[in-house]
Amino acid sequence: MTAEQPESMAADAFPTALRAAIQASGLSLDRIQYRLRARGVSISVTALSYWQSGRRRPERAESLAALGHLEDVLGVPTGSLIALLGPPRPRGRVNRESSRLSIEALWGNTEPIALLLKRIDFTTDAALTKLSQHDRMEIGADRGEKLIGVRQVFRAERDGADRTIMVYDLELPGRPFPRVVAGDTCRIGRVARDEDAGLIAAEILLDRPLGRGDTTIVDYALQHPGPPYSRGDDSYCRKFTSPVREFVLELRFDPRALPTYLEQYTADPDDQVTSRRKLEISPDGKAHAVALDFGPGIMCVRWEWPD
């Protein structure tokens, strides 16, 4: 076996899987393009043809964002095609492999989070590369937080990776902690809480140890007690210790109680704001934000209520 063969096999994985998904869907490329356009996604038939033939691969930000919609149109599991692309190509002099931060580095007060992390085992988390993440937050008519659903796609960089970690900050200590509930792709291990700091951490255990190059999808939820639901600081932030190819945040407000203003912003690891963008919310309470090739850093959405 030559040194080039593993790389070649990895390069073939995406177009092979895409061709199989297109054939299984029974849709022509024209029909796929039509359905993507109905979602507000503009991809040419030529581009789709190139992707499935392996002549080109999605690399631009717009193409990577469209890939998630393409997975939905073809009826394949979320993240299954994205995971086959492999790591993003290096840009400039940035070394993405060396840009991973410690978890506590993204908190202003590191002592509480450092003490909390000593109570759980996340030893193999560093062996996982997060390829994509999709969060969905539901806010009730009482302006309280009801649910946060999380779906993540990981790739193992070495054999034996069997767990990752979840850390959640209530922002306003004294609120009741949410219940961490596993989906059908993982289990919840030990859970640690710091009442004074308003922090909760949990072990997210994979169904099986992964081999190097294996991918997996992890889904879990944070269920807040209620109604009534406790109100936070009217924002949602996701902290990334390493670069992620795609992050999508969906917000669902109760149509009976809509905010008057919604804003997406990003911050660097020192919590300095690096960008701001106003978001639109639909009459039925739906909004979303997207970040591509983001991190390390923090992405947030905040909202304002009518008086």
PDB file of C-alpha atoms in Angstrom:
ATOM      1  CA  MET A   1       0.000   0.000   0.000  1.00  0.00           C
ATOM      2  CA  THR A   2       1.427   3.367  -0.986  1.00  0.00           C
ATOM      3  CA  ALA A   3       1.328   6.475   1.177  1.00  0.00           C
ATOM      4  CA  GLU A   4      -1.063   8.113  -1.256  1.00  0.00           C
ATOM      5  CA  GLN A   5      -3.792   5.482  -1.001  1.00  0.00           C
ATOM      6  CA  PRO A   6      -5.421   6.533   2.314  1.00  0.00           C
ATOM      7  CA  GLU A   7      -5.665  10.148   1.119  1.00  0.00           C
ATOM      8  CA  SER A   8      -7.165   8.992  -2.186  1.00  0.00           C
ATOM      9  CA  MET A   9      -9.707   6.817  -0.412  1.00  0.00           C
ATOM     10  CA  ALA A  10     -10.724   9.749   1.800  1.00  0.00           C
ATOM     11  CA  ALA A  11     -11.063  12.001  -1.240  1.00  0.00           C
ATOM     12  CA  ASP A  12     -13.374   9.450  -2.905  1.00  0.00           C
ATOM     13  CA  ALA A  13     -15.649   9.051   0.120  1.00  0.00           C
ATOM     14  CA  PHE A  14     -17.628  12.262  -0.352  1.00  0.00           C
ATOM     15  CA  PRO A  15     -18.503  11.962  -4.071  1.00  0.00           C
ATOM     16  CA  THR A  16     -19.251   8.244  -3.666  1.00  0.00           C
ATOM     17  CA  ALA A  17     -21.666   8.879  -0.804  1.00  0.00           C
ATOM     18  CA  LEU A  18     -23.254  11.834  -2.617  1.00  0.00           C
ATOM     19  CA  ARG A  19     -23.830   9.798  -5.793  1.00  0.00           C
ATOM     20  CA  ALA A  20     -25.421   7.008  -3.757  1.00  0.00           C
ATOM     21  CA  ALA A  21     -27.678   9.466  -1.932  1.00  0.00           C
ATOM     22  CA  ILE A  22     -28.796  11.109  -5.175  1.00  0.00           C
ATOM     23  CA  GLN A  23     -29.562   7.736  -6.762  1.00  0.00           C
ATOM     24  CA  ALA A  24     -31.466   6.574  -3.676  1.00  0.00           C
ATOM     25  CA  SER A  25     -33.541   9.768  -3.620  1.00  0.00           C
ATOM     26  CA  GLY A  26     -34.776   9.234  -7.178  1.00  0.00           C
ATOM     27  CA  LEU A  27     -34.380  12.963  -7.826  1.00  0.00           C
ATOM     28  CA  SER A  28     -32.733  14.465 -10.875  1.00  0.00           C
ATOM     29  CA  LEU A  29     -30.149  17.199 -10.408  1.00  0.00           C
ATOM     30  CA  ASP A  30     -32.694  19.695 -11.736  1.00  0.00           C
ATOM     31  CA  ARG A  31     -35.242  18.652  -9.089  1.00  0.00           C
ATOM     32  CA  ILE A  32     -32.598  18.838  -6.385  1.00  0.00           C
ATOM     33  CA  GLN A  33     -31.679  22.339  -7.509  1.00  0.00           C
ATOM     34  CA  TYR A  34     -35.376  23.300  -7.470  1.00  0.00           C
ATOM     35  CA  ARG A  35     -35.852  22.054  -3.911  1.00  0.00           C
ATOM     36  CA  LEU A  36     -32.712  23.823  -2.737  1.00  0.00           C
ATOM     37  CA  ARG A  37     -33.906  27.054  -4.345  1.00  0.00           C
ATOM     38  CA  ALA A  38     -37.188  26.721  -2.437  1.00  0.00           C
ATOM     39  CA  ARG A  39     -35.071  26.814   0.731  1.00  0.00           C
ATOM     40  CA  GLY A  40     -33.305  29.973  -0.416  1.00  0.00           C
ATOM     41  CA  VAL A  41     -30.155  28.099  -1.453  1.00  0.00           C
ATOM     42  CA  SER A  42     -28.630  28.800  -4.866  1.00  0.00           C
ATOM     43  CA  ILE A  43     -26.485  25.963  -6.258  1.00  0.00           C
ATOM     44  CA  SER A  44     -26.042  25.294  -9.972  1.00  0.00           C
ATOM     45  CA  VAL A  45     -26.699  21.913 -11.571  1.00  0.00           C
ATOM     46  CA  THR A  46     -23.117  22.024 -12.820  1.00  0.00           C
ATOM     47  CA  ALA A  47     -21.796  22.369  -9.269  1.00  0.00           C
ATOM     48  CA  LEU A  48     -23.913  19.430  -8.104  1.00  0.00           C
ATOM     49  CA  SER A  49     -22.608  17.372 -11.011  1.00  0.00           C
ATOM     50  CA  TYR A  50     -19.002  18.270 -10.192  1.00  0.00           C
ATOM     51  CA  TRP A  51     -19.497  17.370  -6.527  1.00  0.00           C
ATOM     52  CA  GLN A  52     -20.872  13.908  -7.237  1.00  0.00           C
ATOM     53  CA  SER A  53     -18.183  13.198  -9.833  1.00  0.00           C
ATOM     54  CA  GLY A  54     -15.374  14.257  -7.513  1.00  0.00           C
ATOM     55  CA  ARG A  55     -14.094  16.910  -9.918  1.00  0.00           C
ATOM     56  CA  ARG A  56     -14.707  19.543  -7.261  1.00  0.00           C
ATOM     57  CA  ARG A  57     -15.716  19.609  -3.613  1.00  0.00           C
ATOM     58  CA  PRO A  58     -17.640  22.149  -1.525  1.00  0.00           C
ATOM     59  CA  GLU A  59     -15.161  24.581  -0.007  1.00  0.00           C
ATOM     60  CA  ARG A  60     -16.568  28.095  -0.165  1.00  0.00           C
ATOM     61  CA  ALA A  61     -18.667  29.266   2.771  1.00  0.00           C
ATOM     62  CA  GLU A  62     -21.834  29.365   0.654  1.00  0.00           C
ATOM     63  CA  SER A  63     -21.256  25.816  -0.587  1.00  0.00           C
ATOM     64  CA  LEU A  64     -20.671  24.442   2.893  1.00  0.00           C
ATOM     65  CA  ALA A  65     -23.834  26.107   4.161  1.00  0.00           C
ATOM     66  CA  ALA A  66     -25.776  24.622   1.239  1.00  0.00           C
ATOM     67  CA  LEU A  67     -24.500  21.135   2.019  1.00  0.00           C
ATOM     68  CA  GLY A  68     -26.613  20.909   5.163  1.00  0.00           C
ATOM     69  CA  HIS A  69     -29.733  21.707   3.141  1.00  0.00           C
ATOM     70  CA  LEU A  70     -28.685  19.164   0.514  1.00  0.00           C
ATOM     71  CA  GLU A  71     -28.540  16.472   3.205  1.00  0.00           C
ATOM     72  CA  ASP A  72     -32.135  17.283   4.147  1.00  0.00           C
ATOM     73  CA  VAL A  73     -33.326  17.239   0.531  1.00  0.00           C
ATOM     74  CA  LEU A  74     -31.693  13.854  -0.082  1.00  0.00           C
ATOM     75  CA  GLY A  75     -32.982  12.424   3.178  1.00  0.00           C
ATOM     76  CA  VAL A  76     -29.598  11.431   4.575  1.00  0.00           C
ATOM     77  CA  PRO A  77     -28.583  11.857   8.241  1.00  0.00           C
ATOM     78  CA  THR A  78     -27.582  15.352   9.283  1.00  0.00           C
ATOM     79  CA  GLY A  79     -23.818  15.818   9.034  1.00  0.00           C
ATOM     80  CA  SER A  80     -23.200  12.559   7.161  1.00  0.00           C
ATOM     81  CA  LEU A  81     -21.975  14.225   3.965  1.00  0.00           C
ATOM     82  CA  ILE A  82     -20.202  17.095   5.716  1.00  0.00           C
ATOM     83  CA  ALA A  83     -18.214  14.597   7.784  1.00  0.00           C
ATOM     84  CA  LEU A  84     -16.801  12.989   4.629  1.00  0.00           C
ATOM     85  CA  LEU A  85     -15.170  16.202   3.421  1.00  0.00           C
ATOM     86  CA  GLY A  86     -12.358  15.880   5.931  1.00  0.00           C
ATOM     87  CA  PRO A  87     -10.697  18.836   7.631  1.00  0.00           C
ATOM     88  CA  PRO A  88     -10.810  22.259   5.964  1.00  0.00           C
ATOM     89  CA  ARG A  89      -7.783  23.108   3.888  1.00  0.00           C
ATOM     90  CA  PRO A  90      -5.324  25.348   5.743  1.00  0.00           C
ATOM     91  CA  ARG A  91      -5.562  29.036   4.917  1.00  0.00           C
ATOM     92  CA  GLY A  92      -2.621  31.363   5.147  1.00  0.00           C
ATOM     93  CA  ARG A  93      -0.353  30.633   8.081  1.00  0.00           C
ATOM     94  CA  VAL A  94      -3.065  29.626  10.514  1.00  0.00           C
ATOM     95  CA  ASN A  95      -2.373  26.243  12.079  1.00  0.00           C
ATOM     96  CA  ARG A  96      -5.823  24.993  12.967  1.00  0.00           C
ATOM     97  CA  GLU A  97      -4.468  21.891  14.718  1.00  0.00           C
ATOM     98  CA  SER A  98      -2.591  24.005  17.263  1.00  0.00           C
ATOM     99  CA  SER A  99      -5.412  26.482  17.904  1.00  0.00           C
ATOM    100  CA  ARG A 100      -7.345  24.370  20.429  1.00  0.00           C
ATOM    101  CA  LEU A 101      -7.911  26.109  23.750  1.00  0.00           C
ATOM    102  CA  SER A 102      -8.583  24.670  27.166  1.00  0.00           C
ATOM    103  CA  ILE A 103     -12.247  24.746  28.162  1.00  0.00           C
ATOM    104  CA  GLU A 104     -11.699  27.148  31.051  1.00  0.00           C
ATOM    105  CA  ALA A 105      -9.847  29.597  28.770  1.00  0.00           C
ATOM    106  CA  LEU A 106     -13.206  30.807  27.426  1.00  0.00           C
ATOM    107  CA  TRP A 107     -14.533  31.804  30.843  1.00  0.00           C
ATOM    108  CA  GLY A 108     -13.623  35.117  32.450  1.00  0.00           C
ATOM    109  CA  ASN A 109     -13.459  33.512  35.902  1.00  0.00           C
ATOM    110  CA  THR A 110     -11.540  30.292  35.321  1.00  0.00           C
ATOM    111  CA  GLU A 111     -11.455  28.914  38.878  1.00  0.00           C
ATOM    112  CA  PRO A 112     -15.100  27.699  39.160  1.00  0.00           C
ATOM    113  CA  ILE A 113     -15.047  25.956  35.783  1.00  0.00           C
ATOM    114  CA  ALA A 114     -11.633  24.398  36.463  1.00  0.00           C
ATOM    115  CA  LEU A 115     -12.888  22.961  39.769  1.00  0.00           C
ATOM    116  CA  LEU A 116     -16.075  21.696  38.118  1.00  0.00           C
ATOM    117  CA  LEU A 117     -14.145  19.875  35.395  1.00  0.00           C
ATOM    118  CA  LYS A 118     -12.130  17.961  37.997  1.00  0.00           C
ATOM    119  CA  ARG A 119     -15.331  16.151  38.974  1.00  0.00           C
ATOM    120  CA  ILE A 120     -15.914  14.516  35.586  1.00  0.00           C
ATOM    121  CA  ASP A 121     -13.895  12.547  33.016  1.00  0.00           C
ATOM    122  CA  PHE A 122     -13.417  14.067  29.577  1.00  0.00           C
ATOM    123  CA  THR A 123      -9.984  12.625  28.839  1.00  0.00           C
ATOM    124  CA  THR A 124     -10.685  11.660  25.223  1.00  0.00           C
ATOM    125  CA  ASP A 125     -12.532  14.857  24.265  1.00  0.00           C
ATOM    126  CA  ALA A 126      -9.292  16.287  22.854  1.00  0.00           C
ATOM    127  CA  ALA A 127      -9.147  13.326  20.439  1.00  0.00           C
ATOM    128  CA  LEU A 128     -12.354  14.514  18.745  1.00  0.00           C
ATOM    129  CA  THR A 129     -12.601  17.163  16.042  1.00  0.00           C
ATOM    130  CA  LYS A 130     -15.969  18.878  15.948  1.00  0.00           C
ATOM    131  CA  LEU A 131     -17.007  19.162  12.302  1.00  0.00           C
ATOM    132  CA  SER A 132     -20.400  20.784  12.763  1.00  0.00           C
ATOM    133  CA  GLN A 133     -22.891  21.752  15.422  1.00  0.00           C
ATOM    134  CA  HIS A 134     -26.603  22.559  15.321  1.00  0.00           C
ATOM    135  CA  ASP A 135     -28.295  24.072  18.387  1.00  0.00           C
ATOM    136  CA  ARG A 136     -31.996  24.779  18.727  1.00  0.00           C
ATOM    137  CA  MET A 137     -33.341  26.941  21.541  1.00  0.00           C
ATOM    138  CA  GLU A 138     -37.010  27.319  22.457  1.00  0.00           C
ATOM    139  CA  ILE A 139     -38.236  30.335  24.438  1.00  0.00           C
ATOM    140  CA  GLY A 140     -41.676  30.280  26.030  1.00  0.00           C
ATOM    141  CA  ALA A 141     -44.475  32.821  26.127  1.00  0.00           C
ATOM    142  CA  ASP A 142     -43.285  33.800  29.623  1.00  0.00           C
ATOM    143  CA  ARG A 143     -39.885  34.733  28.081  1.00  0.00           C
ATOM    144  CA  GLY A 144     -38.263  31.822  29.877  1.00  0.00           C
ATOM    145  CA  GLU A 145     -35.963  29.208  28.365  1.00  0.00           C
ATOM    146  CA  LYS A 146     -37.744  25.907  27.652  1.00  0.00           C
ATOM    147  CA  LEU A 147     -35.334  23.699  25.759  1.00  0.00           C
ATOM    148  CA  ILE A 148     -31.936  23.615  24.097  1.00  0.00           C
ATOM    149  CA  GLY A 149     -31.423  20.795  21.617  1.00  0.00           C
ATOM    150  CA  VAL A 150     -27.869  20.023  20.481  1.00  0.00           C
ATOM    151  CA  ARG A 151     -26.606  17.934  17.577  1.00  0.00           C
ATOM    152  CA  GLN A 152     -22.868  17.599  16.923  1.00  0.00           C
ATOM    153  CA  VAL A 153     -20.794  15.774  14.321  1.00  0.00           C
ATOM    154  CA  PHE A 154     -17.362  14.584  15.444  1.00  0.00           C
ATOM    155  CA  ARG A 155     -14.387  12.846  13.839  1.00  0.00           C
ATOM    156  CA  ALA A 156     -11.906  10.843  15.927  1.00  0.00           C
ATOM    157  CA  GLU A 157      -8.262  11.797  15.438  1.00  0.00           C
ATOM    158  CA  ARG A 158      -6.957   8.737  17.292  1.00  0.00           C
ATOM    159  CA  ASP A 159      -8.232   5.355  18.422  1.00  0.00           C
ATOM    160  CA  GLY A 160     -10.246   5.028  21.609  1.00  0.00           C
ATOM    161  CA  ALA A 161     -12.202   8.294  21.725  1.00  0.00           C
ATOM    162  CA  ASP A 162     -15.339   7.456  23.681  1.00  0.00           C
ATOM    163  CA  ARG A 163     -16.676  10.672  25.214  1.00  0.00           C
ATOM    164  CA  THR A 164     -17.053  14.397  24.954  1.00  0.00           C
ATOM    165  CA  ILE A 165     -18.217  17.044  27.397  1.00  0.00           C
ATOM    166  CA  MET A 166     -21.091  19.459  27.843  1.00  0.00           C
ATOM    167  CA  VAL A 167     -20.712  22.663  29.879  1.00  0.00           C
ATOM    168  CA  TYR A 168     -23.619  25.060  30.367  1.00  0.00           C
ATOM    169  CA  ASP A 169     -23.651  28.452  32.085  1.00  0.00           C
ATOM    170  CA  LEU A 170     -26.980  29.647  33.516  1.00  0.00           C
ATOM    171  CA  GLU A 171     -25.606  33.223  33.255  1.00  0.00           C
ATOM    172  CA  LEU A 172     -27.832  34.153  36.206  1.00  0.00           C
ATOM    173  CA  PRO A 173     -26.919  31.943  39.197  1.00  0.00           C
ATOM    174  CA  GLY A 174     -29.893  30.919  41.285  1.00  0.00           C
ATOM    175  CA  ARG A 175     -31.980  29.714  38.380  1.00  0.00           C
ATOM    176  CA  PRO A 176     -32.964  26.032  38.444  1.00  0.00           C
ATOM    177  CA  PHE A 177     -30.612  23.774  36.516  1.00  0.00           C
ATOM    178  CA  PRO A 178     -31.876  22.082  33.347  1.00  0.00           C
ATOM    179  CA  ARG A 179     -32.029  18.303  33.009  1.00  0.00           C
ATOM    180  CA  VAL A 180     -29.483  16.841  30.556  1.00  0.00           C
ATOM    181  CA  VAL A 181     -31.211  14.231  28.387  1.00  0.00           C
ATOM    182  CA  ALA A 182     -29.429  12.002  25.860  1.00  0.00           C
ATOM    183  CA  GLY A 183     -30.779  11.350  22.387  1.00  0.00           C
ATOM    184  CA  ASP A 184     -30.473   7.964  20.701  1.00  0.00           C
ATOM    185  CA  THR A 185     -26.795   8.357  19.789  1.00  0.00           C
ATOM    186  CA  CYS A 186     -25.168   8.737  23.214  1.00  0.00           C
ATOM    187  CA  ARG A 187     -25.547   8.355  26.976  1.00  0.00           C
ATOM    188  CA  ILE A 188     -25.150  10.811  29.843  1.00  0.00           C
ATOM    189  CA  GLY A 189     -22.383   9.961  32.309  1.00  0.00           C
ATOM    190  CA  ARG A 190     -21.484  11.878  35.430  1.00  0.00           C
ATOM    191  CA  VAL A 191     -23.033  15.313  35.946  1.00  0.00           C
ATOM    192  CA  ALA A 192     -21.445  18.035  38.103  1.00  0.00           C
ATOM    193  CA  ARG A 193     -23.039  21.299  39.240  1.00  0.00           C
ATOM    194  CA  ASP A 194     -21.811  24.472  40.900  1.00  0.00           C
ATOM    195  CA  GLU A 195     -24.832  26.197  42.447  1.00  0.00           C
ATOM    196  CA  ASP A 196     -22.989  29.407  43.327  1.00  0.00           C
ATOM    197  CA  ALA A 197     -21.457  29.872  39.876  1.00  0.00           C
ATOM    198  CA  GLY A 198     -24.520  28.607  37.974  1.00  0.00           C
ATOM    199  CA  LEU A 199     -22.475  26.046  36.034  1.00  0.00           C
ATOM    200  CA  ILE A 200     -23.305  22.480  35.026  1.00  0.00           C
ATOM    201  CA  ALA A 201     -21.064  19.978  33.222  1.00  0.00           C
ATOM    202  CA  ALA A 202     -21.821  16.471  31.988  1.00  0.00           C
ATOM    203  CA  GLU A 203     -20.006  13.571  30.382  1.00  0.00           C
ATOM    204  CA  ILE A 204     -21.485  12.709  26.978  1.00  0.00           C
ATOM    205  CA  LEU A 205     -20.634   9.046  26.390  1.00  0.00           C
ATOM    206  CA  LEU A 206     -20.501   7.704  22.843  1.00  0.00           C
ATOM    207  CA  ASP A 207     -22.203   4.440  21.929  1.00  0.00           C
ATOM    208  CA  ARG A 208     -18.801   2.855  21.305  1.00  0.00           C
ATOM    209  CA  PRO A 209     -15.120   3.817  21.250  1.00  0.00           C
ATOM    210  CA  LEU A 210     -14.163   5.262  17.879  1.00  0.00           C
ATOM    211  CA  GLY A 211     -11.231   4.342  15.692  1.00  0.00           C
ATOM    212  CA  ARG A 212      -9.092   7.002  14.089  1.00  0.00           C
ATOM    213  CA  GLY A 213     -11.014   8.612  11.224  1.00  0.00           C
ATOM    214  CA  ASP A 214     -14.407   7.387  12.442  1.00  0.00           C
ATOM    215  CA  THR A 215     -17.238   9.905  12.621  1.00  0.00           C
ATOM    216  CA  THR A 216     -20.226  10.017  14.913  1.00  0.00           C
ATOM    217  CA  ILE A 217     -23.305  12.127  15.554  1.00  0.00           C
ATOM    218  CA  VAL A 218     -24.113  13.127  19.124  1.00  0.00           C
ATOM    219  CA  ASP A 219     -27.447  14.593  20.142  1.00  0.00           C
ATOM    220  CA  TYR A 220     -28.737  15.627  23.547  1.00  0.00           C
ATOM    221  CA  ALA A 221     -31.005  18.243  25.088  1.00  0.00           C
ATOM    222  CA  LEU A 222     -31.141  20.568  28.072  1.00  0.00           C
ATOM    223  CA  GLN A 223     -34.703  20.576  29.390  1.00  0.00           C
ATOM    224  CA  HIS A 224     -35.564  23.465  31.707  1.00  0.00           C
ATOM    225  CA  PRO A 225     -38.227  22.837  34.349  1.00  0.00           C
ATOM    226  CA  GLY A 226     -41.571  24.539  33.836  1.00  0.00           C
ATOM    227  CA  PRO A 227     -43.885  26.106  33.163  1.00  0.00           C
ATOM    228  CA  PRO A 228     -43.261  28.671  34.358  1.00  0.00           C
ATOM    229  CA  TYR A 229     -39.802  28.669  32.761  1.00  0.00           C
ATOM    230  CA  SER A 230     -36.926  30.601  34.285  1.00  0.00           C
ATOM    231  CA  ARG A 231     -35.700  33.593  32.334  1.00  0.00           C
ATOM    232  CA  GLY A 232     -32.024  33.964  31.576  1.00  0.00           C
ATOM    233  CA  ASP A 233     -30.145  37.046  30.424  1.00  0.00           C
ATOM    234  CA  ASP A 234     -31.993  37.131  27.066  1.00  0.00           C
ATOM    235  CA  SER A 235     -29.085  35.711  25.107  1.00  0.00           C
ATOM    236  CA  TYR A 236     -27.556  32.428  24.008  1.00  0.00           C
ATOM    237  CA  CYS A 237     -23.824  31.898  23.598  1.00  0.00           C
ATOM    238  CA  ARG A 238     -21.877  28.926  22.295  1.00  0.00           C
ATOM    239  CA  LYS A 239     -18.183  28.711  23.157  1.00  0.00           C
ATOM    240  CA  PHE A 240     -15.796  26.901  20.779  1.00  0.00           C
ATOM    241  CA  THR A 241     -12.384  25.776  21.996  1.00  0.00           C
ATOM    242  CA  SER A 242     -11.294  24.853  18.453  1.00  0.00           C
ATOM    243  CA  PRO A 243     -12.373  25.687  14.895  1.00  0.00           C
ATOM    244  CA  VAL A 244     -15.686  24.280  13.699  1.00  0.00           C
ATOM    245  CA  ARG A 245     -16.637  24.000  10.046  1.00  0.00           C
ATOM    246  CA  GLU A 246     -20.286  24.949  10.557  1.00  0.00           C
ATOM    247  CA  PHE A 247     -22.404  26.166  13.465  1.00  0.00           C
ATOM    248  CA  VAL A 248     -26.135  26.748  13.131  1.00  0.00           C
ATOM    249  CA  LEU A 249     -28.288  28.203  15.891  1.00  0.00           C
ATOM    250  CA  GLU A 250     -32.065  28.056  15.552  1.00  0.00           C
ATOM    251  CA  LEU A 251     -34.289  30.129  17.812  1.00  0.00           C
ATOM    252  CA  ARG A 252     -37.978  29.438  18.352  1.00  0.00           C
ATOM    253  CA  PHE A 253     -39.955  32.094  20.196  1.00  0.00           C
ATOM    254  CA  ASP A 254     -43.578  31.648  21.170  1.00  0.00           C
ATOM    255  CA  PRO A 255     -45.601  33.694  18.626  1.00  0.00           C
ATOM    256  CA  ARG A 256     -47.477  35.259  21.551  1.00  0.00           C
ATOM    257  CA  ALA A 257     -44.269  36.840  22.860  1.00  0.00           C
ATOM    258  CA  LEU A 258     -41.828  38.047  20.213  1.00  0.00           C
ATOM    259  CA  PRO A 259     -38.724  40.154  20.836  1.00  0.00           C
ATOM    260  CA  THR A 260     -38.434  43.537  19.153  1.00  0.00           C
ATOM    261  CA  TYR A 261     -34.737  43.201  18.313  1.00  0.00           C
ATOM    262  CA  LEU A 262     -32.430  40.265  17.623  1.00  0.00           C
ATOM    263  CA  GLU A 263     -28.674  40.459  17.118  1.00  0.00           C
ATOM    264  CA  GLN A 264     -25.890  37.987  16.359  1.00  0.00           C
ATOM    265  CA  TYR A 265     -22.378  38.775  17.503  1.00  0.00           C
ATOM    266  CA  THR A 266     -19.056  37.006  17.819  1.00  0.00           C
ATOM    267  CA  ALA A 267     -16.273  37.431  20.337  1.00  0.00           C
ATOM    268  CA  ASP A 268     -12.675  36.285  20.532  1.00  0.00           C
ATOM    269  CA  PRO A 269     -11.329  34.115  23.372  1.00  0.00           C
ATOM    270  CA  ASP A 270     -10.700  37.308  25.375  1.00  0.00           C
ATOM    271  CA  ASP A 271     -14.443  38.114  25.112  1.00  0.00           C
ATOM    272  CA  GLN A 272     -13.825  41.104  22.837  1.00  0.00           C
ATOM    273  CA  VAL A 273     -16.647  41.549  20.309  1.00  0.00           C
ATOM    274  CA  THR A 274     -15.378  41.021  16.762  1.00  0.00           C
ATOM    275  CA  SER A 275     -18.593  41.324  14.712  1.00  0.00           C
ATOM    276  CA  ARG A 276     -22.271  42.237  14.986  1.00  0.00           C
ATOM    277  CA  ARG A 277     -25.233  41.532  12.723  1.00  0.00           C
ATOM    278  CA  LYS A 278     -28.946  42.184  13.086  1.00  0.00           C
ATOM    279  CA  LEU A 279     -31.154  39.119  12.658  1.00  0.00           C
ATOM    280  CA  GLU A 280     -34.696  38.935  11.361  1.00  0.00           C
ATOM    281  CA  ILE A 281     -37.466  37.064  13.135  1.00  0.00           C
ATOM    282  CA  SER A 282     -40.507  35.676  11.338  1.00  0.00           C
ATOM    283  CA  PRO A 283     -44.086  36.372  12.494  1.00  0.00           C
ATOM    284  CA  ASP A 284     -44.289  32.822  13.837  1.00  0.00           C
ATOM    285  CA  GLY A 285     -41.188  33.308  15.981  1.00  0.00           C
ATOM    286  CA  LYS A 286     -38.420  31.674  13.947  1.00  0.00           C
ATOM    287  CA  ALA A 287     -34.880  32.999  13.575  1.00  0.00           C
ATOM    288  CA  HIS A 288     -31.456  31.529  12.955  1.00  0.00           C
ATOM    289  CA  ALA A 289     -27.770  32.389  12.849  1.00  0.00           C
ATOM    290  CA  VAL A 290     -24.907  30.673  11.015  1.00  0.00           C
ATOM    291  CA  ALA A 291     -21.135  30.715  11.477  1.00  0.00           C
ATOM    292  CA  LEU A 292     -18.737  28.967   9.083  1.00  0.00           C
ATOM    293  CA  ASP A 293     -15.119  28.033   9.796  1.00  0.00           C
ATOM    294  CA  PHE A 294     -15.467  29.705  13.175  1.00  0.00           C
ATOM    295  CA  GLY A 295     -13.350  29.543  16.297  1.00  0.00           C
ATOM    296  CA  PRO A 296     -11.806  29.408  18.710  1.00  0.00           C
ATOM    297  CA  GLY A 297     -14.158  31.966  20.150  1.00  0.00           C
ATOM    298  CA  ILE A 298     -17.720  32.702  21.185  1.00  0.00           C
ATOM    299  CA  MET A 299     -20.819  33.171  19.053  1.00  0.00           C
ATOM    300  CA  CYS A 300     -23.899  34.689  20.642  1.00  0.00           C
ATOM    301  CA  VAL A 301     -27.391  35.848  19.853  1.00  0.00           C
ATOM    302  CA  ARG A 302     -29.118  38.335  22.117  1.00  0.00           C
ATOM    303  CA  TRP A 303     -32.627  39.756  22.007  1.00  0.00           C
ATOM    304  CA  GLU A 304     -34.637  42.640  23.438  1.00  0.00           C
ATOM    305  CA  TRP A 305     -38.244  42.528  24.568  1.00  0.00           C
ATOM    306  CA  PRO A 306     -40.893  45.231  24.206  1.00  0.00           C
ATOM    307  CA  ASP A 307     -41.389  47.346  27.331  1.00  0.00           C
TER     308      ASP A 307
END
